[in-house]
């Protein structure tokens, strides 16, 4: 399964011309798409423990309210038939059978993938005009949604005062489209958009991507570096007279040097910290000390909550799984981490790679394909 690009566009042309740059409407991107999740099933999913659903309602004055789930069943007996939306994040993790639908988006780096969010809205309902910080592919899964976007160069992104939902105060559409099942709208970060359900069976899938911020980098890198920081201190053996309270340029320069030296990273450190940063959100499952399941070459599958990335270094690689690093061969890293399910030949595994596979099975990061129904 892959995306059908419009007008003979290739995947590389999409990346060159649109990815992170400008919106693209991809009509009939997944021809014949039929949703495997009905609105009723979605409501049922929002009752399940451990899920992160939200209901957004709009009152008579047009104000939006946000409720966090999981919800009690009777929430739907009083909700009425208009002016609300249900949105559930991380659907592919809680219901791994949905993972197959992520496949058309695997041309993007695995570690950029965030989640599949599914929303339902009755006729005319919406969550209001807003911007998102991340790239998103909006796939119409059932029914119809009218999307309006502001594709202008400098859109007005003033936020409605005191709104928890951070809605846009002055949204003005430059484009309006009606999306039907199988249609996809790609939006880069920061494009104002507003989607309104048309009819009563509108479900929309958001395949969202993540990107670390400088705050994440500083936060994570500094926390790890602090654990092993060789202490250096400001020194002024060439002090000149007449100081008072002044911080002289040479003192400032030395503080800058102290900062730069402290944050300097070797290639190995950069790889280790980046791998941790990009996969730390993954969740391990089983007890690390539990016995590894017997594996004899059966097809394997990543746990749906696992986060996986690798860095190649010639013939070897650093594989990162849920924040942990494993030094392995580059062929092993590619074979196990480039796809969500894979088959690998037991006899071809080297003595370096085999214990890693055993460990990943033991922690539950990897499971047998057949164990998931
Ligand atoms: C929705 O599905 O209702 C909203 C998705 C979005 O605008 O990001
Ligand atoms: Co959005």
PDB file of C-alpha atoms and ligand atoms in Angstrom, residues 87 117 119 127 130 132 138 145 147 193 204 206, ligand 1:
ATOM      1  CA  UNK A  87     -10.417  12.649  19.132  1.00  0.00           C
ATOM      2  CA  UNK A 117      -5.097  10.213  15.809  1.00  0.00           C
ATOM      3  CA  UNK A 119     -11.525  11.857  15.189  1.00  0.00           C
ATOM      4  CA  UNK A 127     -12.574  21.672  16.803  1.00  0.00           C
ATOM      5  CA  UNK A 130      -5.932  26.330  14.748  1.00  0.00           C
ATOM      6  CA  UNK A 132      -0.317  22.550  14.704  1.00  0.00           C
ATOM      7  CA  UNK A 138      -5.148  14.366   7.265  1.00  0.00           C
ATOM      8  CA  UNK A 145     -15.010  16.930   5.938  1.00  0.00           C
ATOM      9  CA  UNK A 147     -11.182  21.677   5.107  1.00  0.00           C
ATOM     10  CA  UNK A 193      -6.635  25.045   9.198  1.00  0.00           C
ATOM     11  CA  UNK A 204     -10.671  11.808  10.016  1.00  0.00           C
ATOM     12  CA  UNK A 206      -4.319  12.461  11.428  1.00  0.00           C
TER      13      UNK A 206
HETATM   14  C1  LIG B   1      -9.918  16.776  13.640  1.00  0.00           C
HETATM   15  O1  LIG B   1      -9.676  15.660  13.188  1.00  0.00           O
HETATM   16  O2  LIG B   1     -11.045  17.109  14.009  1.00  0.00           O
HETATM   17  C2  LIG B   1      -8.856  17.798  13.785  1.00  0.00           C
HETATM   18  C3  LIG B   1      -7.564  17.417  13.230  1.00  0.00           C
HETATM   19  C4  LIG B   1      -6.677  18.626  13.106  1.00  0.00           C
HETATM   20  O3  LIG B   1      -7.121  19.687  12.762  1.00  0.00           O
HETATM   21  O4  LIG B   1      -5.467  18.541  13.334  1.00  0.00           O
END
